[in-house]
XYZ file of C-alpha atoms in Angstrom:
352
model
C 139.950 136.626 90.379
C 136.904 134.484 91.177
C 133.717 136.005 89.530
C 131.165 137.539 92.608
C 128.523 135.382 94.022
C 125.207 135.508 92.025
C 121.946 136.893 93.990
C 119.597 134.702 95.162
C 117.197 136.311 92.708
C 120.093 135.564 90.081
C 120.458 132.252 90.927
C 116.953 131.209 90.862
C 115.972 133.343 87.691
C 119.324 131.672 85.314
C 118.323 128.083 86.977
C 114.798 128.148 86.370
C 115.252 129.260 82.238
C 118.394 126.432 82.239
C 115.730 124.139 83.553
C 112.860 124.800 81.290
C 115.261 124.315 78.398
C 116.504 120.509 79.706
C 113.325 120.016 80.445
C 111.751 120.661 77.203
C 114.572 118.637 75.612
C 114.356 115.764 77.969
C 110.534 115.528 77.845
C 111.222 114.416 74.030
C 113.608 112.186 74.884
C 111.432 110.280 77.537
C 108.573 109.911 74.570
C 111.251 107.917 72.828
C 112.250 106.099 75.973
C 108.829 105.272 76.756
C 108.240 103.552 73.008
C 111.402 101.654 73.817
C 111.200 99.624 77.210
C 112.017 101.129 80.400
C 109.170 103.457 80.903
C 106.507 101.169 80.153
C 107.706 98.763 82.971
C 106.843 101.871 85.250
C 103.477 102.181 83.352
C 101.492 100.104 85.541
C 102.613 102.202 88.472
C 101.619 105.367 87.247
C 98.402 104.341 85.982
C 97.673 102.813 89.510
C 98.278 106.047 91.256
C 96.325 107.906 88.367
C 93.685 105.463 89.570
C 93.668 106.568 93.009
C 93.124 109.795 92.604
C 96.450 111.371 91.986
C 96.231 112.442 88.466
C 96.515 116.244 88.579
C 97.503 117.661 84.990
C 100.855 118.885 84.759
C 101.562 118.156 88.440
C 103.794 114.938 90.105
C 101.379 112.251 90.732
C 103.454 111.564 94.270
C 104.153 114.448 96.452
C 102.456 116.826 94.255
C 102.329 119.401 96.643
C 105.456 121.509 97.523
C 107.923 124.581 97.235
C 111.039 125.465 95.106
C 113.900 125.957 97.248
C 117.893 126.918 96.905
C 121.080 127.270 98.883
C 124.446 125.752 98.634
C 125.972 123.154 100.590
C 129.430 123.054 102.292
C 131.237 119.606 102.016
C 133.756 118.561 104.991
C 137.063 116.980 104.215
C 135.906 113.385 105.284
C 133.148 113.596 102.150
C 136.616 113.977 99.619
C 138.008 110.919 101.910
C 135.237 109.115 101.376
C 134.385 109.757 97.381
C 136.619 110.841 94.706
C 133.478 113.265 93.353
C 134.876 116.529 92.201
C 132.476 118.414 93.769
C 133.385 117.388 97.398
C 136.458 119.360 96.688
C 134.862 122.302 96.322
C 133.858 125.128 99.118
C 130.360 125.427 98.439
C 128.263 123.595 96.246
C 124.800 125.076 94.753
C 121.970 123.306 95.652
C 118.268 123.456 94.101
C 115.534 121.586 95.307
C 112.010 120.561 96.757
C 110.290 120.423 99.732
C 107.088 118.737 99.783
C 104.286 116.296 101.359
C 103.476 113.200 100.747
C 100.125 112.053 99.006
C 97.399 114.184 98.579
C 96.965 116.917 95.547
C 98.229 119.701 94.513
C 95.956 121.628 97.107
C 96.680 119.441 100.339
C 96.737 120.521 103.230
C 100.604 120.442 104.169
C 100.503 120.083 108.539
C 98.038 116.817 107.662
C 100.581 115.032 105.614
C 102.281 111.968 107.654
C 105.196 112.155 105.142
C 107.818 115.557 104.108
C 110.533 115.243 101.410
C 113.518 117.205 100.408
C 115.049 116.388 96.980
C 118.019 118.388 95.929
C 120.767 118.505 92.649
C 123.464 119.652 93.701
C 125.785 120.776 90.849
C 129.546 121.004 90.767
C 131.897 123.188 88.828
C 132.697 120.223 86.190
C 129.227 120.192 85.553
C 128.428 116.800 86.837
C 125.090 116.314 89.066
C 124.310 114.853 92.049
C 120.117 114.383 92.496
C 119.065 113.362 96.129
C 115.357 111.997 97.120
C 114.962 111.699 100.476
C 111.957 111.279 102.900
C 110.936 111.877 106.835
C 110.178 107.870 107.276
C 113.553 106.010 108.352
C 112.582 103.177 105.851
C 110.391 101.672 103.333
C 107.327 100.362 103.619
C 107.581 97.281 100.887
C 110.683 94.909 100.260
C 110.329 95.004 96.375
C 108.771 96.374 93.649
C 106.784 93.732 93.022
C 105.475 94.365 96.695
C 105.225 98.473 96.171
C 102.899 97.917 92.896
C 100.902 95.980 95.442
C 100.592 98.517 98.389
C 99.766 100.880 95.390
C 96.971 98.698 94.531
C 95.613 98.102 98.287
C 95.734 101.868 98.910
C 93.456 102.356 95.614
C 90.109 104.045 96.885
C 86.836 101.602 96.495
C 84.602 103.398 94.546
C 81.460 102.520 96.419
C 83.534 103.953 99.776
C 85.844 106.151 98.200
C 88.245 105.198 100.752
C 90.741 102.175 100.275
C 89.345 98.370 101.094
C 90.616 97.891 104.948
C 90.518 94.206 104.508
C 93.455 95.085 101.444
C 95.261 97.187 103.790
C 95.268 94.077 106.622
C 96.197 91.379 104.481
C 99.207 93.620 103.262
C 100.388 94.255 106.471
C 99.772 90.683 107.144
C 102.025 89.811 104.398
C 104.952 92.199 104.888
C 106.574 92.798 108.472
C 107.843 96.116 106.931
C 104.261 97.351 105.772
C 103.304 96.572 109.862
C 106.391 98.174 110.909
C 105.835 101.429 108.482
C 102.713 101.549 110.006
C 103.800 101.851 113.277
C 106.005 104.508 112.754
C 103.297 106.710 111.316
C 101.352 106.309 114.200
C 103.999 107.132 117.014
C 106.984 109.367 115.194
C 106.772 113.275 116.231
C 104.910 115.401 113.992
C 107.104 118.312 113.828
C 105.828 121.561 113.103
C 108.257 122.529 110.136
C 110.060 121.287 106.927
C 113.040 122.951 108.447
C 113.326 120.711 112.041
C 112.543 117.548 110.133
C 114.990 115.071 109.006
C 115.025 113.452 105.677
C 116.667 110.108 104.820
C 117.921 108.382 101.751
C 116.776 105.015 103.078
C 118.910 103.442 100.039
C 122.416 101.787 100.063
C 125.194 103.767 97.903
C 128.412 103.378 97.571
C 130.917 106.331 97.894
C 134.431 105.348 95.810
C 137.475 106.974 96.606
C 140.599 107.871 94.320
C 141.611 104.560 94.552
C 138.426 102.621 93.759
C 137.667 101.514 97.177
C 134.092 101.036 97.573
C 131.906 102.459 100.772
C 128.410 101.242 101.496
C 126.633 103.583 103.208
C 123.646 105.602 103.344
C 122.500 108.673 104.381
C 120.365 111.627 106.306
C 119.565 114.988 106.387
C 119.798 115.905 110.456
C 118.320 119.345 111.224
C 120.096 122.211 112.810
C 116.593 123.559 114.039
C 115.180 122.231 117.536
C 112.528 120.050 116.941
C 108.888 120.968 118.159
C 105.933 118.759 117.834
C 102.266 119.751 116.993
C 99.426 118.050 118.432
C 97.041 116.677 116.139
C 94.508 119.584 117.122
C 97.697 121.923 115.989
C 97.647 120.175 112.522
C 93.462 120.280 112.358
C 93.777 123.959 112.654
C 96.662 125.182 110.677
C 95.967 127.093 107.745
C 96.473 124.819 104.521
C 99.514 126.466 103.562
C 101.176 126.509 107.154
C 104.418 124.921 106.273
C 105.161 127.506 103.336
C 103.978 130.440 105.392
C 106.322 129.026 108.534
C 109.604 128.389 106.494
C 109.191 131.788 104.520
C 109.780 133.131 107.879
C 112.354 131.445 109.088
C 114.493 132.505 105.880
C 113.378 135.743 106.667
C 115.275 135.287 109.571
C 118.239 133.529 107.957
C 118.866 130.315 106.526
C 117.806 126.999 107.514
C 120.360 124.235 107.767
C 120.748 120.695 107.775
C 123.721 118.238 108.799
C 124.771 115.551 105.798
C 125.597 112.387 107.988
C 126.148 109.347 106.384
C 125.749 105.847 108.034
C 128.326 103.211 107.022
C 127.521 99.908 106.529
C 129.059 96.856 108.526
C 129.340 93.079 107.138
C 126.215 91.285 107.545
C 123.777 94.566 107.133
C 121.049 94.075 104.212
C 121.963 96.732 101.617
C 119.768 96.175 99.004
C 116.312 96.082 100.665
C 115.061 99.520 101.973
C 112.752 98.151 104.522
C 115.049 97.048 106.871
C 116.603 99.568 108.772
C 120.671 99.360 109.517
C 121.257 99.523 113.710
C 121.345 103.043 114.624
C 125.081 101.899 116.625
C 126.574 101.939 113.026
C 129.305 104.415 112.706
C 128.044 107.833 111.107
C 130.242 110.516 109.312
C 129.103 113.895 109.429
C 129.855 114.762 105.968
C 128.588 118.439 105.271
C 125.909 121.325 105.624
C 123.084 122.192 103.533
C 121.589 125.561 103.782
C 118.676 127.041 102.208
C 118.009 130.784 102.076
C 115.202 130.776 99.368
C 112.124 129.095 98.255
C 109.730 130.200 95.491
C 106.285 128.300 94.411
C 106.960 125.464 92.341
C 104.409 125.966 89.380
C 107.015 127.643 87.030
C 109.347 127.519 89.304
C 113.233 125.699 88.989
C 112.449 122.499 90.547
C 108.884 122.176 88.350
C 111.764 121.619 85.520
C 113.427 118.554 87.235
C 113.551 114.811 87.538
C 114.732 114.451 90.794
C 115.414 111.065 89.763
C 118.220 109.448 93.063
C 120.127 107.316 90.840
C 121.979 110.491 89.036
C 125.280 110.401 90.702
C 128.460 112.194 89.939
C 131.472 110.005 89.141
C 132.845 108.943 92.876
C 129.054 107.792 94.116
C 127.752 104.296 92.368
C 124.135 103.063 93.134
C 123.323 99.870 94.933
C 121.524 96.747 93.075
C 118.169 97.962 95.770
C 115.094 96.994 93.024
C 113.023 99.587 94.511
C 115.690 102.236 93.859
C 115.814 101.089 90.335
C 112.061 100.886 90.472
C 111.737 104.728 91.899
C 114.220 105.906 88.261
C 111.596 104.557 86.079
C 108.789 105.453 88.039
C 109.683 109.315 87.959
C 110.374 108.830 84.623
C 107.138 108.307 83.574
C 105.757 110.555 85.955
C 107.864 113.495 84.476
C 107.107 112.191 80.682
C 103.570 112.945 81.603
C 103.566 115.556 83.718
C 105.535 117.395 80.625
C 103.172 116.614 78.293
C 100.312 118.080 80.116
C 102.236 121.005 80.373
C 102.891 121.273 76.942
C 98.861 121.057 75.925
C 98.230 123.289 78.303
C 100.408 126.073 76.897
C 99.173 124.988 73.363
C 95.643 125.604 74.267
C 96.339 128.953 75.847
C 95.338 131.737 73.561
């Protein structure tokens, strides 16, 4: 007989002291790593956002801001067509994860941020992981790494202004269709007035690889089950700084929120290793699975203030695409985590 369900209390309480254990074990690890190669290619990146501003001691320098969540999610037979993963076998999967904002500190105000994420592990009964980053644009802003480091750079604030150089910010866009494009999207995409009615997408190519090796590219999204509804921008001036937390603590109040897995599969011709350019939204979709959440706690010593959500940990059955900037995004929260660790660790230290 099958053991009974853990408690949502349960599950976050075992999760967040597994966490803090891998976490203190990994952090050691990535001081190795960083002596040895990888880490310091991401160096210059994190230093660059340290320089703008988003240094905040023992918090992410990106997306600092944000909530613990957890839930399960509930594969459908076409995901164990599609990928030989272990997990997709199973009836429920648990998930832990993150919503957050993009930019800003830890203190941002959350209905003024253009950008929301959701990253999630999902972990299956053979113990094997599967870490998802996702955001709310449809696509990348910059075609490389190369060009990321510079949109880093051009988004630096001027010290004189304290507010980035606008003449940087035009001659990016005037370099990079995508950076134009990006641009556009912020200004005209729906602000919707929760992390639970907004959609989050992988943007990357993966491939999904069945039992017999055959190899999927695809990619994929997180579609609401919640109605959309847009704020105005003098709805997002006057929101209290916390509004998304307060809103989606009462929608699981309610219940739990949900989300559709629907993957996009590629064609022959589409570009799957550059993030900026968008497949055709014609492309045949799968819909793959359902996520719910039914919790959330604050992420300062919470489970996900443990975890990498690094997107290229995939179970066996999912293999990541050549994309640079996906292999650029590993490092980058590498080093991010490395020192976001450390800071933690002084500060406990210097606690009396």
């Amino acid at each position: 007989m099958s053991p009974p369900p853990l408690s949502t209390r349960q599950r976050l309480g075992r999760t967040a002291a597994i966490g803090a254990l891998l976490a203190a074990a990994a952090g050691g690890l990535l001081y190795l790593s960083d002596r040895l190669g990888p880490a310091r290619q991401a160096r210059q990146f994190i230093d660059t956002l340290e320089a703008s501003g988003a240094r905040h001691a023992g918090y992410r320098r990106a997306h600092s801001h944000g909530v613990c969540v957890a839930g399960w999610f509930e594969p459908k037979p076409a995901l164990a067509q599609l990928s030989r993963a272990a997990m997709f076998t199973q009836t429920r999967i648990p998930a832990q994860g993150r919503l957050s904002i993009g930019g800003g500190g830890p203190e941002a105000a959350e209905a003024a941020a253009r950008v929301r994420s959701l990253a999630l592990q999902l972990t299956g009964e053979d113990g094997q992981q599967w870490r998802l980053a996702m955001n709310s644009f449809p696509f990348f802003a910059m075609p490389s790494a190369e060009a990321f480091l510079e949109q880093v750079r051009a988004q630096t604030p001027d010290p004189a202004t304290g507010k980035p150089d606008p003449a940087a910010i035009a001659a990016l866009q005037a370099r990079y269709p995508s950076a134009r494009a990006f641009a556009q999207w912020a200004r005209t995409a729906p602000w919707t007035d929760s992390w639970a009615n907004t959609g989050y997408n992988g943007i990357h190519t993966f491939y999904f690889v069945d039992a017999d090796g055959q190899r999927t590219p695809l990619r994929w999204s997180f579609v609401p089950l919640a109605e959309a509804q847009s704020m105005s921008e003098q709805q997002r001036q006057q929101a209290p700084a916390n509004y998304l937390s307060t809103e989606l603590a009462g929608r699981l109040a309610q219940g739990p929120v949900g989300w559709t897995l629907q993957l996009q599969l590629a064609e022959p011709g589409d570009v799957l290793e550059d993030p900026s350019i968008a497949w055709p939204q014609e492309r045949r979709t799968v819909d793959a699975g359902t996520l719910w959440i039914d919790a959330m706690q604050p992420q300062q010593g919470g489970y996900c203030d443990g975890v990498n959500f690094d997107p290229t940990v995939v179970p066996d059955g999912i293999a990541i695409s050549a994309d640079p900037i996906l292999a650029a995004r590993s490092a980058v929260y590498a080093q991010s985590w490395n020192r976001r660790l450390q800071e933690q660790r002084q500060a406990a230290e210097a606690t009396p």
